[in-house]
Amino acid sequence: MVKQTIQIFARVKPTVRKQQQGIYSIDEDEKLIPSLEIILPRDLADGFVNNKRESYKFKFQRIFDQDANQETIFENIAKPVAESVLAGYNGTIFAYGQTGSGKTFTITGGAERYSDRGIIPRTLSYIFEQSQKDSSKIYTTHISYLEIYNECGYDLLDPRHEASSLEDLPKVTILEDPDQNIHLKNLSLHQATTEEEALNLLFLGDTNRMIAETPMNQASTRSHCIFTIHLSSKEPGSATVRHAKLHLVDLAGSERVAKTGVGGLLLTEAKYINLSLHYLEQVIIALSEKHRLHIPYRNSMMTSVLRDSLGGNCMTTMIATLSLEKRNIDESISTCRFAQRVALIKNEAVLNEEIDPRLMIIRLQKEIQELKDELAIVTGEQRTEALTEAELLQLEKLITSFLEDQDPESRLEVGADMRKIHHCFHHLKKLLQDKKIHEKSTVSSEIKDQNCQEPLKEEEHKKLRDILQQRDNEINILVNMLKKEKKKAQDALHLSSMDRNEFRHSQSSPFPPGNPEGPRTLPSSAPTQVHDSSAVGYRSSLLHRKTEMREEMSLGRQEAFEIFKRDHADSVTIEDNKQILKQRFSEAKALGENINEARSKIGRTLATLDQGKEGGKNGPVYSLALLHILLGSAMRAYFVFNNFFLGGANL
Ligand code: ADP
Ligand code: MG
């Protein structure tokens, strides 16, 4: 990157009248920066007496006096810029000054003599000469020529038009890309392979420029002309291309309106005839001020086109053309003041390099071929693009054994052949992908299995629901059974009370009802048997029903029944009653035994009576008395039974 301020030069146009020569002086001490002193004449200037200052001093890079020829101007001003353009930097040379001060003469040159040719033809000549000399690079030159008049751009190199006025030329418009780069739409770019071709383009443009000019529009004084040399260079075989642009700018006349006097306030207040020069000054003021963020480039087409030349990526040079005649002193001072501001602007020129992809491909292809050749020499084998079938098989075998090898130190040796290495990677990748797909399918089949298990789960649910239902049913059955039991108990109570009544009813007779025969006809064991069998039968039927019921019940129900019994509010009473019942049962049993004993005694007594009938007279009386005794004990036993059952029924 090259950082430098805009270089400013002054060129004084030769004056016709010799008496004008005393109004300026040039101080060109080699050690000091050259300065131009403009001395205000003591006599009247435009009829006004100058009472203020006598002279103005302006510093320039270099000041070229009237005798400086075009060659000197080119050598000192344009040549260094052309050299940097050849090196790949952007460059701009612009001439600024009032109309008639020699801008066009300096930039383009005079038409009269060959030696009057200006910066453009000389620069073209220099560039072609240098590019032909330099065999290390290939140069390509393109030319464009733009005229800006009244904020409109015109292509001076349009070959289709024979312009009779500026309006006949194609209009050029400005386009700005997202990176804020300026593009000129409709501005034709013409390749020039030789200096002659380039000069012809210059003449074409100048011709168009002159034809377009009429005394009415005064295009030359009010328009800006920008001749641009687009230079590309690259080293042979390299893909890097350098692009540089050289703008050679002939600005519109800088003269101003309100030209009422010289010096002082009036000069600064004067306005440019050309509005875009006003905007150029605004840009230059903005650029010369520190910390100024916004630069009003967009205000005019000229400042937009010259954006890079002013404070950007460009090496820029200004030539202040001065027509130092008495009547032009104010304009000359204005021009010099403008130049002083321009000198403050810093530019940063960079090399505009880019890679040409087309060239890069060619270069790489060449390099590949060279490397292939080199490899063939080293390995002794000519490698083709693809591996052979046998080689591929061999590689796949190697990969398989490598993958199967449990040794962590094992290696996959395929040599230094990149084709083989790549194939191995591809194969491994494929295996990995296959594995992934397989895993996916396994997972999906597992998911499917799970889906299959869903009905199983459903079954399980069903099973559980059934069990639940069963339990519910069991509970219902238990509840029903409890209800039934309660009912049975009530029935039993009812039955026992009925039995008891029946028993009470038959209590008047010592024998059970329905026996038509009296005690006499009764078999010896009959009464006891009757009572015994009815009591035992009832009890056994109860017990039987109870055990039957228990047997009918499932274990769960039995358990539930036991819990119910245990937790019942009357469980203690039941238990107590049970104990009482047991006790009474054993008492009844003992009485039964007594009865049996009494019965056998009766039997025996009856037998004795029968014997007495045959042997003694008191026998029948005794037997009768004994029978009464026995009957009494039998009745007592019956009551005990009866009480027992009453108690049992009350439970
Ligand atoms: P501008 O373009 O600034 O309006 P021109 O370049 O057209 O001025 O110059 C006006 C006239 O002065 C032209 O005829 C030109 O040939 C002549 N002229 C300008 N500068 C010089 C110079 N240094 N030597 C000889 N003639 C010059
Ligand atoms: Mg001119």
XYZ file of C-alpha atoms and ligand atoms in Angstrom:
679
model
C 0.000 0.000 0.000
C 1.232 3.464 -0.864
C 0.064 6.313 1.294
C 0.507 9.776 -0.065
C -1.225 13.112 -0.319
C -2.468 14.341 -3.656
C 0.488 15.814 -5.496
C -0.087 19.359 -6.698
C 1.717 21.024 -9.573
C 1.298 24.470 -11.099
C 1.677 25.299 -14.757
C 1.713 28.842 -15.946
C 0.460 29.420 -19.467
C 2.647 31.542 -21.660
C 1.393 35.065 -21.840
C 1.128 36.943 -24.999
C 1.935 40.368 -23.694
C 5.295 40.740 -22.044
C 4.195 43.499 -19.712
C 2.053 40.997 -17.800
C 5.083 39.102 -16.614
C 5.721 41.068 -13.458
C 2.655 39.907 -11.565
C 4.082 36.673 -10.213
C 7.339 35.115 -9.152
C 8.433 31.538 -8.645
C 10.701 30.643 -5.785
C 12.353 27.357 -6.667
C 15.078 26.867 -4.134
C 16.087 23.234 -4.327
C 16.142 22.843 -0.574
C 12.770 24.439 -0.010
C 9.361 23.568 -1.257
C 8.763 25.611 -4.407
C 6.324 28.464 -4.047
C 4.440 30.706 -6.390
C 3.980 34.298 -5.398
C 1.204 36.202 -7.057
C 1.820 39.900 -6.769
C -1.147 42.165 -7.001
C -0.392 45.117 -9.257
C -0.344 48.533 -7.611
C -2.366 50.015 -10.369
C -6.042 49.388 -10.777
C -7.254 45.909 -11.203
C -10.617 45.836 -12.906
C -11.047 49.466 -11.870
C -10.718 48.799 -8.151
C -7.880 49.994 -5.966
C -6.201 47.228 -4.029
C -5.532 48.491 -0.561
C -5.191 45.160 1.176
C -2.489 42.713 0.293
C 0.357 42.943 -2.121
C 1.020 39.277 -2.766
C -0.168 35.709 -2.188
C 2.212 32.787 -1.819
C 1.269 29.204 -2.683
C 3.341 26.115 -2.276
C 3.407 23.404 -4.935
C 5.238 20.175 -5.505
C 6.659 21.859 -8.509
C 5.868 24.971 -10.537
C 6.230 24.951 -14.299
C 6.666 28.331 -15.745
C 5.635 29.506 -19.160
C 8.614 28.000 -20.909
C 7.979 24.469 -19.669
C 7.259 22.308 -22.661
C 4.945 19.326 -22.930
C 7.852 16.930 -22.644
C 8.903 18.441 -19.308
C 5.325 18.308 -18.030
C 5.009 14.651 -18.977
C 8.375 13.687 -17.565
C 7.790 15.365 -14.243
C 4.103 14.981 -13.708
C 2.648 12.132 -15.789
C 5.528 9.703 -16.054
C 5.697 8.845 -12.314
C 1.959 8.255 -12.325
C 2.184 6.097 -15.471
C 4.906 4.057 -13.802
C 2.758 3.344 -10.771
C -0.093 2.399 -13.101
C 2.215 -0.057 -14.848
C 3.030 -1.455 -11.403
C -0.671 -2.052 -10.720
C -1.836 1.047 -8.838
C -4.650 3.338 -9.812
C -3.666 6.843 -10.910
C -5.368 10.116 -11.663
C -4.068 13.330 -13.171
C -6.513 16.177 -13.309
C -6.096 19.668 -14.645
C -7.890 22.419 -12.799
C -8.035 26.045 -13.852
C -10.077 28.683 -15.487
C -11.134 28.453 -19.112
C -8.232 29.183 -21.431
C -5.582 28.495 -18.774
C -4.256 25.477 -20.692
C -6.037 22.454 -19.204
C -6.849 20.848 -22.521
C -3.447 21.810 -23.856
C -1.807 20.112 -20.897
C -3.990 16.987 -20.809
C -4.573 16.375 -24.493
C -2.168 18.793 -26.145
C -2.130 21.218 -29.008
C -3.073 20.109 -32.451
C -0.594 22.246 -34.281
C 2.685 20.550 -33.574
C 3.631 16.997 -32.764
C 5.667 18.315 -29.872
C 2.509 19.930 -28.472
C 0.946 16.602 -27.761
C -0.123 16.486 -24.183
C -0.179 14.039 -21.300
C -2.676 11.549 -22.829
C -0.778 10.690 -26.023
C 2.542 10.767 -24.253
C 1.317 8.509 -21.482
C -0.187 6.075 -23.994
C 3.083 6.071 -25.829
C 4.999 5.508 -22.624
C 2.738 2.732 -21.405
C 2.893 0.806 -24.695
C 6.615 1.310 -24.884
C 7.121 0.066 -21.347
C 4.742 -2.841 -21.694
C 6.499 -3.996 -24.821
C 9.854 -3.681 -23.116
C 8.723 -5.654 -20.090
C 8.760 -9.284 -21.148
C 8.100 -10.475 -17.586
C 4.434 -9.449 -17.860
C 1.618 -9.589 -20.308
C -0.271 -6.288 -20.537
C -3.734 -5.638 -21.828
C -4.935 -2.096 -22.457
C -8.485 -0.827 -22.750
C -9.608 2.729 -23.305
C -12.746 4.616 -22.326
C -13.548 8.262 -22.809
C -16.331 9.926 -20.859
C -17.671 13.437 -21.016
C -19.808 14.775 -18.209
C -21.902 17.741 -19.102
C -24.645 19.070 -16.914
C -24.625 15.950 -14.702
C -25.022 13.697 -17.722
C -22.414 11.242 -18.897
C -21.692 10.733 -22.601
C -19.593 8.051 -24.213
C -17.166 9.813 -26.512
C -15.951 6.507 -27.988
C -19.224 5.193 -29.294
C -18.414 4.098 -32.823
C -22.031 3.846 -33.977
C -22.717 7.512 -33.675
C -21.521 10.417 -35.643
C -22.385 12.971 -33.115
C -23.532 16.392 -34.124
C -24.345 17.284 -30.565
C -23.636 15.798 -27.151
C -27.221 14.524 -26.907
C -26.572 12.217 -29.873
C -23.976 10.295 -27.879
C -24.953 7.316 -25.720
C -25.784 8.394 -22.203
C -23.704 6.925 -19.447
C -25.253 6.337 -16.057
C -23.788 5.447 -12.691
C -24.531 2.186 -10.927
C -23.383 1.414 -7.422
C -23.015 -2.172 -6.236
C -23.595 -3.325 -2.624
C -19.880 -2.807 -1.920
C -20.290 0.805 -3.021
C -18.223 0.278 -6.121
C -19.096 2.584 -8.975
C -19.964 1.097 -12.343
C -20.547 3.163 -15.452
C -23.360 1.766 -17.507
C -23.108 2.308 -21.261
C -19.524 3.468 -21.195
C -17.781 1.447 -23.878
C -14.416 -0.079 -23.218
C -12.142 -0.491 -26.220
C -9.127 -2.665 -26.292
C -6.025 -1.095 -27.752
C -3.269 -3.502 -28.610
C -0.957 -0.827 -29.962
C -0.195 2.809 -29.284
C -1.725 3.686 -32.647
C -5.020 2.005 -31.812
C -5.085 3.860 -28.530
C -4.331 7.200 -30.199
C -7.057 6.596 -32.757
C -9.477 6.151 -29.908
C -8.264 9.429 -28.421
C -8.791 11.216 -31.733
C -12.241 9.673 -32.110
C -13.190 10.932 -28.692
C -11.746 14.378 -29.244
C -13.524 14.628 -32.583
C -16.830 13.752 -30.959
C -16.028 16.262 -28.266
C -15.331 19.044 -30.738
C -18.307 18.314 -33.002
C -20.605 18.306 -30.016
C -19.385 21.686 -29.009
C -21.202 24.683 -30.328
C -20.785 28.290 -29.392
C -24.172 27.933 -27.718
C -23.441 25.181 -25.220
C -19.742 25.879 -24.694
C -19.316 22.257 -23.811
C -15.549 22.429 -23.489
C -15.627 25.038 -20.792
C -18.511 23.545 -18.885
C -17.890 19.852 -19.214
C -15.418 17.422 -17.715
C -13.638 14.882 -19.858
C -12.242 11.738 -18.376
C -9.932 9.671 -20.542
C -9.254 6.352 -18.843
C -6.568 3.811 -19.609
C -7.466 0.404 -18.123
C -4.329 -1.631 -17.796
C -4.218 -5.301 -16.851
C -0.998 -7.129 -16.287
C -0.001 -10.606 -15.309
C 3.096 -12.668 -15.257
C 3.111 -15.464 -17.833
C 1.745 -18.663 -16.245
C 0.470 -16.834 -13.200
C -3.224 -16.692 -12.390
C -2.830 -13.394 -10.582
C -3.968 -10.429 -12.587
C -3.385 -6.801 -11.712
C -5.853 -4.196 -12.792
C -4.984 -0.520 -12.792
C -6.864 2.505 -14.036
C -5.393 5.818 -15.059
C -7.854 8.689 -15.246
C -6.636 11.687 -17.216
C -9.108 14.405 -16.401
C -9.722 17.688 -18.147
C -12.077 19.534 -15.832
C -14.519 22.284 -16.709
C -13.352 25.868 -16.350
C -13.105 26.851 -12.716
C -14.098 30.458 -13.303
C -16.777 31.813 -11.038
C -19.616 34.233 -11.163
C -19.680 37.411 -9.115
C -16.347 38.279 -10.535
C -16.508 41.768 -9.213
C -13.113 42.261 -7.783
C -9.868 40.743 -6.662
C -8.764 39.511 -3.289
C -10.556 39.481 0.017
C -14.083 38.493 0.645
C -15.378 38.788 -2.850
C -13.183 35.953 -4.056
C -14.451 33.457 -1.547
C -18.049 34.386 -2.112
C -17.865 33.912 -5.843
C -19.735 30.894 -7.139
C -18.626 28.309 -9.644
C -20.299 28.444 -13.011
C -20.111 24.694 -13.007
C -22.094 23.169 -10.151
C -20.170 19.918 -10.133
C -16.959 21.849 -9.447
C -18.706 23.255 -6.427
C -19.394 19.695 -5.321
C -15.806 18.768 -6.084
C -14.709 21.520 -3.745
C -17.151 20.250 -1.107
C -15.639 16.788 -1.371
C -12.141 18.191 -1.126
C -13.036 20.331 1.891
C -14.659 17.297 3.544
C -11.623 15.145 2.822
C -9.181 17.734 4.122
C -11.050 18.011 7.414
C -10.065 15.498 10.049
C -12.663 13.149 11.558
C -15.143 13.916 8.820
C -17.178 10.752 8.334
C -19.393 11.643 5.419
C -17.841 12.659 2.131
C -20.461 13.968 -0.326
C -19.215 12.030 -3.373
C -22.727 11.274 -4.545
C -23.656 14.916 -5.038
C -22.360 14.966 -8.579
C -21.535 12.485 -11.284
C -17.991 13.760 -11.574
C -17.196 13.249 -7.882
C -18.842 9.818 -8.032
C -16.703 8.756 -10.973
C -13.550 10.159 -9.388
C -14.367 8.786 -5.987
C -11.299 6.562 -5.766
C -9.083 9.345 -7.079
C -10.113 11.603 -4.210
C -9.185 10.135 -0.865
C -9.297 6.544 -2.009
C -7.330 3.801 -3.670
C -5.390 5.984 -6.079
C -2.244 7.956 -6.646
C -3.585 11.334 -7.624
C -1.932 14.367 -9.112
C -3.422 17.788 -9.748
C -2.140 20.303 -12.226
C -3.258 23.824 -11.484
C -3.213 25.640 -14.806
C -2.727 29.340 -14.431
C -3.193 32.101 -16.876
C -1.401 34.738 -14.914
C -2.579 37.820 -16.627
C -3.678 40.884 -14.812
C -7.351 40.273 -15.507
C -7.116 36.650 -14.373
C -5.397 37.258 -11.081
C -8.490 36.527 -8.966
C -9.146 33.246 -10.770
C -5.477 32.313 -10.507
C -5.580 32.939 -6.761
C -8.753 30.818 -6.539
C -7.069 27.993 -8.437
C -4.043 28.134 -6.155
C -6.199 28.175 -3.045
C -8.098 25.145 -4.298
C -4.806 23.374 -4.933
C -3.660 24.064 -1.372
C -6.737 22.268 -0.019
C -6.312 19.380 -2.424
C -2.738 18.952 -1.204
C -4.107 17.991 2.218
C -5.978 14.957 0.939
C -4.381 11.641 1.742
C -4.813 8.713 -0.570
C -4.067 5.074 -0.010
C -3.237 3.234 -3.174
C -3.252 -0.540 -3.099
C -2.307 -3.136 -5.646
C -5.438 -4.306 -7.375
C -4.724 -7.982 -7.699
C -7.134 -10.779 -8.352
C -7.000 -14.402 -9.284
C -8.232 -15.289 -12.726
C -10.082 -18.626 -12.249
C -9.640 -19.597 -15.886
C -5.919 -19.103 -15.649
C -5.833 -20.853 -12.309
C -7.442 -23.982 -13.813
C -4.975 -24.050 -16.681
C -2.111 -23.617 -14.275
C -3.315 -26.361 -11.944
C -3.965 -28.760 -14.785
C -0.444 -28.230 -15.948
C 0.878 -28.747 -12.458
C -1.096 -31.992 -12.084
C 0.309 -33.342 -15.288
C 3.809 -32.477 -14.200
C 3.312 -34.180 -10.870
C 1.844 -37.261 -12.539
C 4.865 -37.482 -14.764
C 7.143 -37.101 -11.785
C 5.281 -39.807 -9.897
C 5.485 -42.162 -12.819
C 9.215 -41.734 -12.885
C 9.556 -42.325 -9.122
C 7.200 -45.326 -8.851
C 8.028 -46.779 -12.208
C 4.358 -47.289 -12.976
C 2.010 -45.190 -15.010
C -1.063 -44.569 -12.920
C -4.439 -44.285 -14.466
C -7.384 -42.374 -12.992
C -9.132 -45.446 -11.612
C -7.933 -48.601 -9.872
C -8.302 -51.966 -11.618
C -10.871 -54.553 -10.524
C -8.145 -56.733 -9.067
C -6.706 -53.846 -7.117
C -10.119 -52.973 -5.742
C -10.732 -56.585 -4.661
C -7.362 -56.746 -3.016
C -8.063 -53.522 -1.114
C -11.433 -54.708 0.112
C -9.839 -57.916 1.392
C -7.257 -55.850 3.242
C -9.983 -53.694 4.795
C -11.960 -56.743 5.911
C -8.968 -58.370 7.567
C -8.045 -55.038 9.148
C -11.512 -54.658 10.607
C -11.575 -58.242 11.840
C -8.148 -58.006 13.430
C -8.609 -57.602 17.191
C -5.099 -56.301 17.670
C -5.360 -52.543 18.387
C -1.897 -52.104 16.889
C -2.918 -53.508 13.535
C -2.560 -51.230 10.524
C -4.090 -50.929 7.134
C -1.135 -50.738 4.780
C -1.973 -49.678 1.252
C 1.187 -47.839 0.340
C 1.519 -44.243 -0.816
C -0.987 -44.501 -3.621
C -3.579 -41.810 -2.960
C -6.145 -43.592 -5.127
C -5.910 -46.605 -2.838
C -6.024 -44.490 0.308
C -9.105 -42.696 -0.969
C -10.723 -45.952 -1.947
C -10.125 -47.317 1.566
C -11.770 -44.292 3.087
C -14.697 -44.528 0.732
C -15.103 -48.212 1.435
C -14.969 -47.642 5.188
C -17.489 -44.873 4.840
C -19.765 -47.162 2.885
C -19.433 -49.886 5.533
C -20.217 -47.359 8.225
C -23.251 -46.139 6.363
C -24.434 -49.687 5.747
C -24.030 -50.369 9.446
C -26.002 -47.280 10.302
C -28.773 -48.290 7.928
C -28.764 -51.766 9.443
C -28.914 -50.333 12.948
C -31.745 -48.132 11.883
C -33.639 -51.043 10.434
C -32.947 -53.064 13.610
C -34.198 -50.215 15.713
C -37.247 -49.889 13.517
C -37.860 -53.641 13.712
C -37.480 -53.400 17.470
C -39.983 -50.652 17.402
C -42.152 -52.922 15.318
C -41.653 -55.683 17.905
C -42.633 -53.281 20.560
C -45.631 -52.494 18.496
C -46.288 -56.245 18.353
C -45.958 -56.316 22.076
C -48.580 -53.732 22.295
C -51.349 -56.333 21.896
C -49.527 -58.346 24.558
C -49.698 -55.436 26.834
C -53.238 -55.046 25.830
C -53.745 -58.677 26.779
C -52.066 -58.097 30.071
C -54.338 -55.180 30.656
C -57.267 -57.352 29.780
C -56.045 -60.012 32.157
C -55.633 -57.535 34.937
C -58.992 -56.050 34.176
C -60.483 -59.562 34.322
C -58.793 -60.236 37.640
C -60.150 -56.984 38.901
C -63.559 -57.907 37.628
C -63.228 -61.301 39.255
C -62.250 -59.697 42.527
C -65.196 -57.383 42.225
C -67.419 -60.361 41.575
C -65.933 -62.167 44.535
C -66.580 -59.206 46.739
C -70.104 -59.053 45.412
C -70.523 -62.767 46.050
C -69.125 -62.337 49.543
C -71.475 -59.479 50.183
C -74.332 -61.569 48.848
C -73.205 -64.502 50.921
C -73.041 -62.364 53.971
C -76.503 -61.205 53.197
C -77.543 -64.819 52.642
C -75.871 -65.859 55.872
C -77.648 -63.155 57.674
C -80.866 -64.334 56.098
C -80.023 -67.949 56.960
C -79.235 -66.984 60.499
C -82.537 -65.199 60.642
C -84.212 -68.228 59.063
C -82.426 -70.484 61.521
C -83.595 -68.264 64.327
C -87.047 -68.456 62.947
C -86.769 -72.202 62.480
C -85.371 -72.779 65.964
C -88.093 -70.664 67.493
C -90.573 -72.719 65.516
C -88.869 -75.935 66.661
C -88.874 -74.644 70.165
C -92.557 -73.891 69.932
C -93.140 -77.314 68.499
C -91.107 -78.756 71.308
C -92.991 -76.716 73.870
C -96.150 -77.760 72.261
C -95.172 -81.379 72.661
C -93.839 -80.739 76.142
C -97.299 -81.726 77.613
C -96.578 -85.166 76.253
C -93.237 -86.761 76.987
C -93.200 -88.113 73.467
C -92.852 -86.402 70.227
C -96.069 -85.772 68.333
C -97.217 -87.988 65.597
C -96.554 -91.121 67.541
C -99.870 -92.835 67.736
C -98.584 -95.451 70.000
C -98.155 -94.889 73.699
C -94.984 -95.390 75.609
C -95.814 -98.956 76.040
C -95.722 -99.731 72.384
C -92.656 -97.631 71.961
C -89.481 -99.670 71.438
C -87.204 -99.460 74.415
C -84.776 -96.974 72.893
C -87.306 -95.063 70.794
C -87.970 -91.894 72.866
C -84.340 -91.163 73.466
C -83.527 -91.947 69.910
C -86.195 -89.619 68.614
C -85.011 -86.701 70.723
C -81.425 -87.526 70.105
C -81.777 -87.849 66.399
C -83.786 -84.606 66.002
C -81.313 -82.593 68.065
C -78.229 -84.064 66.493
C -79.800 -83.938 63.041
C -80.550 -80.249 63.387
C -77.101 -79.507 64.713
C -75.422 -81.624 62.098
C -77.502 -80.001 59.383
C -76.333 -76.642 60.665
C -72.737 -77.788 60.810
C -73.063 -79.470 57.502
C -74.472 -76.339 55.926
C -71.711 -74.346 57.505
C -68.921 -76.607 56.260
C -70.600 -76.976 52.907
C -70.761 -73.247 52.632
C -67.126 -73.004 53.642
C -66.153 -75.564 51.062
C -68.092 -73.705 48.441
C -66.103 -70.619 49.219
C -62.753 -70.038 47.544
C -59.733 -69.475 49.720
C -59.979 -65.766 49.127
C -63.551 -65.734 50.153
C -62.815 -67.803 53.226
C -60.096 -65.412 54.128
C -62.407 -62.475 53.532
C -65.015 -64.217 55.628
C -62.536 -64.751 58.446
C -61.523 -61.082 58.294
C -65.164 -60.126 58.270
C -65.805 -62.279 61.292
C -62.810 -60.962 63.119
C -63.615 -57.358 62.362
C -67.322 -57.714 63.066
C -68.555 -55.568 65.949
C -70.094 -58.612 67.674
C -67.072 -60.866 67.162
C -66.311 -60.966 70.904
C -69.921 -61.835 71.749
C -69.952 -64.530 69.068
C -66.791 -66.007 70.455
C -68.222 -65.984 73.974
C -71.444 -67.585 72.796
C -69.454 -70.196 70.954
C -67.656 -71.109 74.146
C -70.955 -71.298 76.012
C -72.338 -73.490 73.243
C -69.375 -75.809 73.433
C -69.813 -76.082 77.171
C -73.496 -76.813 76.789
C -72.795 -79.330 74.112
C -70.467 -81.251 76.421
C -73.081 -81.029 79.180
C -75.728 -82.399 76.804
C -73.360 -85.147 75.767
C -72.899 -86.144 79.418
C -76.660 -86.127 79.911
C -77.105 -88.251 76.796
C -74.770 -90.740 78.319
C -76.866 -90.616 81.516
C -79.980 -91.251 79.453
C -78.357 -94.172 77.721
C -77.379 -95.519 81.085
C -80.913 -94.981 82.461
C -82.324 -96.651 79.341
C -80.213 -99.720 79.889
C -81.218 -99.665 83.535
C -84.855 -99.561 82.427
C -84.170 -102.472 80.120
C -82.611 -104.369 82.853
C -85.450 -103.468 85.322
C -88.070 -104.535 82.780
C -86.302 -107.823 82.446
C -86.297 -108.180 86.229
C -90.033 -107.314 86.229
C -90.690 -109.985 83.722
C -88.861 -112.387 85.954
C -90.915 -111.062 89.015
C -94.168 -111.735 87.166
C -93.182 -115.215 87.136
C -91.703 -115.430 90.826
C -92.997 -112.594 93.390
C -96.173 -110.622 94.195
C -94.670 -107.113 94.676
C -92.854 -107.161 91.372
C -95.205 -105.000 89.171
C -95.484 -102.186 91.844
C -91.750 -101.911 92.126
C -91.252 -101.894 88.382
C -93.736 -99.047 87.944
C -92.039 -96.909 90.588
C -88.693 -97.471 88.887
C -90.139 -96.557 85.537
C -91.261 -93.191 86.899
C -87.836 -92.457 88.176
C -86.343 -93.268 84.835
C -88.854 -91.171 82.945
C -88.113 -88.229 85.227
C -84.415 -88.323 84.397
C -85.211 -88.679 80.697
C -87.387 -85.538 80.816
C -84.654 -83.599 82.543
C -82.222 -84.555 79.858
C -84.663 -83.387 77.219
C -84.931 -79.952 78.838
C -81.219 -79.588 78.883
C -81.179 -80.329 75.159
C -83.952 -77.950 74.578
C -82.128 -75.182 76.422
C -79.015 -75.890 74.504
C -80.758 -75.473 71.174
C -82.577 -72.424 72.344
C -79.291 -70.924 73.297
C -77.804 -71.997 69.943
C -80.680 -70.449 68.066
C -80.203 -67.206 69.926
C -76.647 -66.938 68.795
P -8.565 25.405 -21.373
O -8.712 24.003 -21.793
O -8.078 25.491 -19.969
O -9.797 26.172 -21.555
P -6.822 25.487 -23.545
O -5.951 24.352 -23.223
O -7.840 25.288 -24.545
O -7.454 26.062 -22.241
O -5.870 26.743 -23.944
C -6.302 27.832 -24.523
C -5.336 28.239 -25.610
O -4.069 28.448 -25.094
C -5.184 27.185 -26.645
O -5.171 27.765 -27.940
C -3.893 26.560 -26.327
O -3.211 26.092 -27.489
C -3.112 27.629 -25.703
N -2.176 27.198 -24.707
C -2.505 26.826 -23.487
N -1.422 26.471 -22.796
C -0.391 26.610 -23.592
C 1.026 26.409 -23.475
N 1.562 25.982 -22.332
N 1.830 26.674 -24.531
C 1.325 27.122 -25.680
N 0.025 27.340 -25.875
C -0.837 27.087 -24.839
Mg -10.311 22.964 -22.530
